[in-house]
XYZ file of C-alpha atoms in Angstrom:
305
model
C 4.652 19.631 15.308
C 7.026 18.434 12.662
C 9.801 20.780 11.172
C 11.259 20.169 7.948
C 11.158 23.328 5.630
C 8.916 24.345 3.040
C 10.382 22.911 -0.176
C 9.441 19.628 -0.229
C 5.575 20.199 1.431
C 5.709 22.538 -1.560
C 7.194 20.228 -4.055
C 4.774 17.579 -3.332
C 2.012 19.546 -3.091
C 2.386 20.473 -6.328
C 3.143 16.938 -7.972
C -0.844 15.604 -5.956
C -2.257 18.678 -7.721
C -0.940 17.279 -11.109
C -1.861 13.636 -10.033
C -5.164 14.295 -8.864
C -5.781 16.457 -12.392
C -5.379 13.496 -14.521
C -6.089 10.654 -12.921
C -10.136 10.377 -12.042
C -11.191 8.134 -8.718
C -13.577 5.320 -9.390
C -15.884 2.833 -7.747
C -16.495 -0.840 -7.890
C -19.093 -2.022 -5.920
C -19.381 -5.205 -4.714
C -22.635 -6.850 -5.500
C -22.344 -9.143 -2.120
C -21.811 -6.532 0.400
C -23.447 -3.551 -1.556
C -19.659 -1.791 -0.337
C -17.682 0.403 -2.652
C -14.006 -0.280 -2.930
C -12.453 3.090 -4.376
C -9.700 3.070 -6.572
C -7.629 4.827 -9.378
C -6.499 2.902 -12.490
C -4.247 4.241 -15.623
C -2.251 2.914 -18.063
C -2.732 0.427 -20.891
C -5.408 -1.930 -20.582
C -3.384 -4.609 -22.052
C -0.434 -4.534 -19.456
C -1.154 -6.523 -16.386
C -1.164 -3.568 -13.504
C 0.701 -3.071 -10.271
C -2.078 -3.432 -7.581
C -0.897 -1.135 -4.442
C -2.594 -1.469 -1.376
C -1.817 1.173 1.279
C -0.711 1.032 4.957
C -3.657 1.679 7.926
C -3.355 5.660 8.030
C -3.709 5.686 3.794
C -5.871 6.288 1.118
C -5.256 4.895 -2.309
C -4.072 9.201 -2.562
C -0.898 7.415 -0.995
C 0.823 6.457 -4.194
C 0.634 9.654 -6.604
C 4.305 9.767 -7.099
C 4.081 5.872 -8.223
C 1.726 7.364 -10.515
C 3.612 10.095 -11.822
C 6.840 8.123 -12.599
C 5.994 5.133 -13.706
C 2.286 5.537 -16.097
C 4.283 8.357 -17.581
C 6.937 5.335 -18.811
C 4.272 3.132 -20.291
C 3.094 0.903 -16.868
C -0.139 0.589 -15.717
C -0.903 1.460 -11.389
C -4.057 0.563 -9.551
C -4.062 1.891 -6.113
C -6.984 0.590 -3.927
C -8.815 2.058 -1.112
C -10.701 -0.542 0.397
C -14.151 -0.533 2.243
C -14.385 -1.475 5.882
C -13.678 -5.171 6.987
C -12.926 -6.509 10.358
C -11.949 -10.295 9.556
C -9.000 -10.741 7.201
C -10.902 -13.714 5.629
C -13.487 -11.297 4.688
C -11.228 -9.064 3.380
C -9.035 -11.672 1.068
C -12.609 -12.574 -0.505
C -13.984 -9.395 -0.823
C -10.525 -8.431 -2.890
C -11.042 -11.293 -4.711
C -14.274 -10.430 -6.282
C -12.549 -6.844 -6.813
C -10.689 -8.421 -9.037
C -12.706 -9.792 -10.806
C -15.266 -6.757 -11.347
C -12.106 -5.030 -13.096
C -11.878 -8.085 -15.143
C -8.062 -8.236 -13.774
C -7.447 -12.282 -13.676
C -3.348 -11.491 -12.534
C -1.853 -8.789 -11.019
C 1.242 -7.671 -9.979
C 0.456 -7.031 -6.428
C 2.055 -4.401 -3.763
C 1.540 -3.208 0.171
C 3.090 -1.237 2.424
C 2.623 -2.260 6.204
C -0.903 -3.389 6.708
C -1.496 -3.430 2.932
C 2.075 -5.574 3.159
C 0.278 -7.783 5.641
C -2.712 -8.407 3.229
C -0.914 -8.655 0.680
C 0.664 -11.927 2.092
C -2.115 -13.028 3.424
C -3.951 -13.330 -0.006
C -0.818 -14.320 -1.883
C -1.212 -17.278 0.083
C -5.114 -17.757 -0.102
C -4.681 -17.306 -4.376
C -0.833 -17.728 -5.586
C -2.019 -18.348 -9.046
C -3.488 -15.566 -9.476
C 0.072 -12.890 -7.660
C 2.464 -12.782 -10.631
C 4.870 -11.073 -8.354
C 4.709 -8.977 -5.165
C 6.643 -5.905 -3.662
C 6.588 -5.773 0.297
C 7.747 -2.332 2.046
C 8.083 -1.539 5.786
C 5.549 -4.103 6.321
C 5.342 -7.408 8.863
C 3.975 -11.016 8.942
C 3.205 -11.069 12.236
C 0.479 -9.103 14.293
C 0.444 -10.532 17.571
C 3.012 -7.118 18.105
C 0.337 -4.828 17.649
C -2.215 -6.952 18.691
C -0.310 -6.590 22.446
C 0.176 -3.425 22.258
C -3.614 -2.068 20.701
C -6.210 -0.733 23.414
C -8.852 -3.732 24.107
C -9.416 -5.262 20.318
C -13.189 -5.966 21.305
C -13.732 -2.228 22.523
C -12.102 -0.595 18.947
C -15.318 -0.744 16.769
C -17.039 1.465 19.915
C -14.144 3.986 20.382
C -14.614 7.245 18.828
C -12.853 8.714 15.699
C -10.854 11.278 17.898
C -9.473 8.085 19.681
C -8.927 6.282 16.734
C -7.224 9.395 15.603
C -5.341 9.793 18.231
C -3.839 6.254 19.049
C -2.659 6.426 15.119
C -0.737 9.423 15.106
C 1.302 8.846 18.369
C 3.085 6.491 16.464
C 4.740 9.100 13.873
C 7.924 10.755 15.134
C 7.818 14.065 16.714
C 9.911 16.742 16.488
C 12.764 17.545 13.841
C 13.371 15.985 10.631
C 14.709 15.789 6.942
C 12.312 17.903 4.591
C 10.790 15.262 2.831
C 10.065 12.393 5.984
C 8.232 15.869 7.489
C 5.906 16.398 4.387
C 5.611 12.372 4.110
C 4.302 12.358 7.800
C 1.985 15.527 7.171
C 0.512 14.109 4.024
C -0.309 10.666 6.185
C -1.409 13.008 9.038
C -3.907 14.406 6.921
C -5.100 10.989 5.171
C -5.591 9.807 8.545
C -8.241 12.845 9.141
C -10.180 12.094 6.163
C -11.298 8.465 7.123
C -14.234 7.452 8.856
C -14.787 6.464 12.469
C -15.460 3.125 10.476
C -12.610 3.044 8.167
C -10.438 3.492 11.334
C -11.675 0.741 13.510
C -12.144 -1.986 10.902
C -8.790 -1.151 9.910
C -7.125 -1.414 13.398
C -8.879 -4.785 14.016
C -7.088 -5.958 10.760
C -3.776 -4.636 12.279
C -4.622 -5.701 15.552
C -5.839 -8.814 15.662
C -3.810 -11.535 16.484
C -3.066 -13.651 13.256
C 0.906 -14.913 12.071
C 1.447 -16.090 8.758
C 2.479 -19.540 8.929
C 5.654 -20.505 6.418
C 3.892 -23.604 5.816
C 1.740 -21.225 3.881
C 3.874 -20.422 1.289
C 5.186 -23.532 0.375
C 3.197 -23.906 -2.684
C 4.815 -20.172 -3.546
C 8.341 -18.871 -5.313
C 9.155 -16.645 -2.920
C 11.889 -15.375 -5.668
C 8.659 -13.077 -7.127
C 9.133 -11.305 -3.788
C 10.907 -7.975 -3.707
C 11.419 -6.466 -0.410
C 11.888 -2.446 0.026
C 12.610 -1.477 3.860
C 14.099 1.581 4.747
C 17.560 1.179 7.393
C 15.668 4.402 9.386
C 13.606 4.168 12.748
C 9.700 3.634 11.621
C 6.625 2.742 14.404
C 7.004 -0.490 14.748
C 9.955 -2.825 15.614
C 12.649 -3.407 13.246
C 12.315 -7.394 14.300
C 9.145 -7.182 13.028
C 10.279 -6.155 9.107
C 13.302 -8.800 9.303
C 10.755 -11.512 9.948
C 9.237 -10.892 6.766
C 12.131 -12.342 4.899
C 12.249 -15.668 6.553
C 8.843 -15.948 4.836
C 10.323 -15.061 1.723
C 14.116 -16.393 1.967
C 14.604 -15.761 -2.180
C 13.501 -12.667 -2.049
C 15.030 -9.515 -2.887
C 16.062 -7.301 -1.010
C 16.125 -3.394 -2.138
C 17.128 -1.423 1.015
C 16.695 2.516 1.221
C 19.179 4.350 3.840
C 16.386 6.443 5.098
C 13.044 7.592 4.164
C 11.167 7.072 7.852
C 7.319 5.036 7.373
C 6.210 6.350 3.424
C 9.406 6.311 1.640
C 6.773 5.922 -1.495
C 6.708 9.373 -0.813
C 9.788 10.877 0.824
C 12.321 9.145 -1.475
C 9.785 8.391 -4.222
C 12.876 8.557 -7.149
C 14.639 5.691 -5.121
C 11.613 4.047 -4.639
C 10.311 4.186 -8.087
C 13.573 2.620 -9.623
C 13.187 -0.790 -7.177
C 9.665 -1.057 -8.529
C 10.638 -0.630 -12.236
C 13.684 -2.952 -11.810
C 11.378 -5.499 -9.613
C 8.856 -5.679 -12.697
C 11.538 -5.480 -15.933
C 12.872 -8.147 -13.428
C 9.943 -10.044 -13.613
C 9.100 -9.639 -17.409
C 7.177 -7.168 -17.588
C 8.578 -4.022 -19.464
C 6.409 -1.161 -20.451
C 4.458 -1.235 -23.325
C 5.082 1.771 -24.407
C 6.862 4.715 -23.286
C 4.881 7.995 -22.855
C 5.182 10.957 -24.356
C 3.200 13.214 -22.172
C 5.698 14.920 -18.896
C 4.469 14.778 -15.607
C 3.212 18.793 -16.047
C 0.134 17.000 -18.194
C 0.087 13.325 -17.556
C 0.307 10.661 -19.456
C -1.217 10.350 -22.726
C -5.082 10.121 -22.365
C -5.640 7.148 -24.419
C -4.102 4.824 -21.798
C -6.515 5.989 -19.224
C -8.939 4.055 -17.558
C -10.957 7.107 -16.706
C-alpha cells in the first residue's frame, strides 16, 4: 500500500466531486461499429477544444483538474474514453468518425502514454486536421512493452483479475510525496472500473509491436508539438520518453521535476500552465474568461451538457 497523508487524497477528492457536479458524461455512438465512445465536453462551442486522450489504466475521469483550471478561464476540454479496439488502424478510424459526430473538423489534440502513442499515430494518419499536440510521459515505440507483455495472442482470453493485476505492478510501491500517492490511488481505482474488455483491447494497443517511423512525420511541423515529461522514475524506461523527441526535434520541451506517471493530477497547477502557454502559444487564447470559481463551475452557458 501507498503512504502519502491524507491532504491531498482529500484535496482531490473534493475538486472530482466539484468536476463531476458540473460537467455531465455523454455518448457518441458510432453508427459503423454500433460502439459508444464516452466523453465530457465544456466550454464555448466556438473555440476549437483540447482533445485529451488518457493513458491505458484511465478513464476520460483522468483530466478533472484540466477541467477545473482551464474551462473556468474561457477554454474548451474534451476528454475521451474510448470503446474497445485491438488494431491501432481501427482505432485512428474509429476516432476519426468521432470527430466528426461532434462536428469537430480541428482539434487541438493531447495524450498521455498510450493516449500519447495514439495521438501520434493519428497525427500522422490526418495532420490537417491536429492544429497542435501536447505529448506527456508517453513513447513512440512499443516493441518495449510488446517484449515485456505476457503472450499478446493469449491477452483477449486472460481474465480481468490478470489484466488487473499485470497493470498495477507497474505503479511504485511503498512511500511517497502526498500527491504522486493520491495520483496512483485515483489510477488504481480507474483501473478497477474497466471491463475485462476495455483491459485487453487496451493492452494489445500498448502491446503490440508497432514504431512510428520519422518518415511519418515529414509532411508535419513538429514545432506544434509540446512535450511535458516529468525528470521522476515512471513504469516504463526513461529511453523510451527521450525517443519521442527525435520524432519531434522542434518541439518543446516543458519538463516537471517530479510528479511520478499522472502529473495531470499530482502537479496539476504546473501542468495546467504548460498547457495554457502551449495553446496562447499556438494562437489560441480564451474566448472569454469565466466568471464562475471552481466551487460552482464555469458559467452554464458554455456547456455542452
Amino acid at each position: 500500500p501507498l503512504s502519502g497523508g491524507e491532504g491531498g487524497a482529500m484535496a482531490a477528492g473534493e475538486d472530482f466531486k466539484r468536476f463531476r457536479s458540473w460537467v455531465a458524461l455523454q455518448r457518441s455512438v458510432d453508427t459503423l461499429t454500433e460502439s459508444a465512445w464516452a466523453y465530457y465536453d465544456y466550454g464555448p462551442r466556438t473555440t476549437t477544444p483540447l482533445v485529451m486522450l488518457p493513458g491505458i489504466s484511465g478513464t476520460a475521469d483522468v483530466y478533472f483538474r484540466q477541467f477545473l483550471s482551464l474551462c473556468s478561464k474561457g477554454y474548451r476540454l474534451i476528454a475521451v474514453h474510448w470503446p474497445p479496439f485491438s488494431v491501432h488502424s481501427d482505432w485512428i478510424k474509429a476516432f476519426d468518425r468521432f470527430l466528426d459526430a461532434i462536428g469537430l473538423r480541428e482539434v487541438h489534440l493531447m495524450g498521455t502514454a498510450l493516449g500519447g502513442y495514439l495521438a501520434q499515430l493519428y497525427l500522422q494518419h490526418r495532420p490537417g486536421r491536429v492544429l497542435t499536440m501536447v505529448l506527456c510521459n508517453t513513447f513512440s515505440d512499443t516493441s518495449w512493452f510488446a517484449k515485456k507483455a505476457p503472450l499478446v495472442s493469449m491477452i483477449p482470453y486472460m481474465p480481468l483479475f490478470l489484466l488487473q493485476q499485470y497493470i498495477l505492478k507497474q505503479y511504485p510501491e511503498g512511500d511517497c510525496e502526498a500527491e504522486i500517492a493520491h495520483s496512483i490511488d485515483f489510477m488504481v481505482n480507474q483501473v478497477e472500473r474497466l471491463t475485462q474488455h476495455e483491459l485487453a483491447s487496451r493492452l494489445l494497443l500498448n502491446c503490440t509491436d508497432n514504431p512510428l517511423k520519422p518518415t511519418n512525420f515529414e509532411r508535419v511541423d513538429t514545432s506544434i508539438v509540446t512535450i511535458i515529461d516529468t525528470l521522476d522514475e515512471v513504469s516504463f524506461p526513461e529511453k523510451l520518453r527521450d525517443d519521442v523527441q527525435k520524432y519531434f526535434p522542434n518541439a518543446r520541451i516543458a519538463p516537471l521535476k517530479t510528479g511520478g506517471n499522472f502529473p495531470y493530477i499530482s502537479r496539476a497547477e504546473e501542468f495546467n500552465m504548460h498547457l495554457i502557454v502551449h495553446l496562447r502559444h499556438h494562437g489560441l487564447h480564451p474566448e472569454r474568461p469565466e466568471e464562475a470559481s471552481a466551487e460552482t463551475g464555469p458559467d452554464a452557458s458554455t456547456s455542452s451538457a
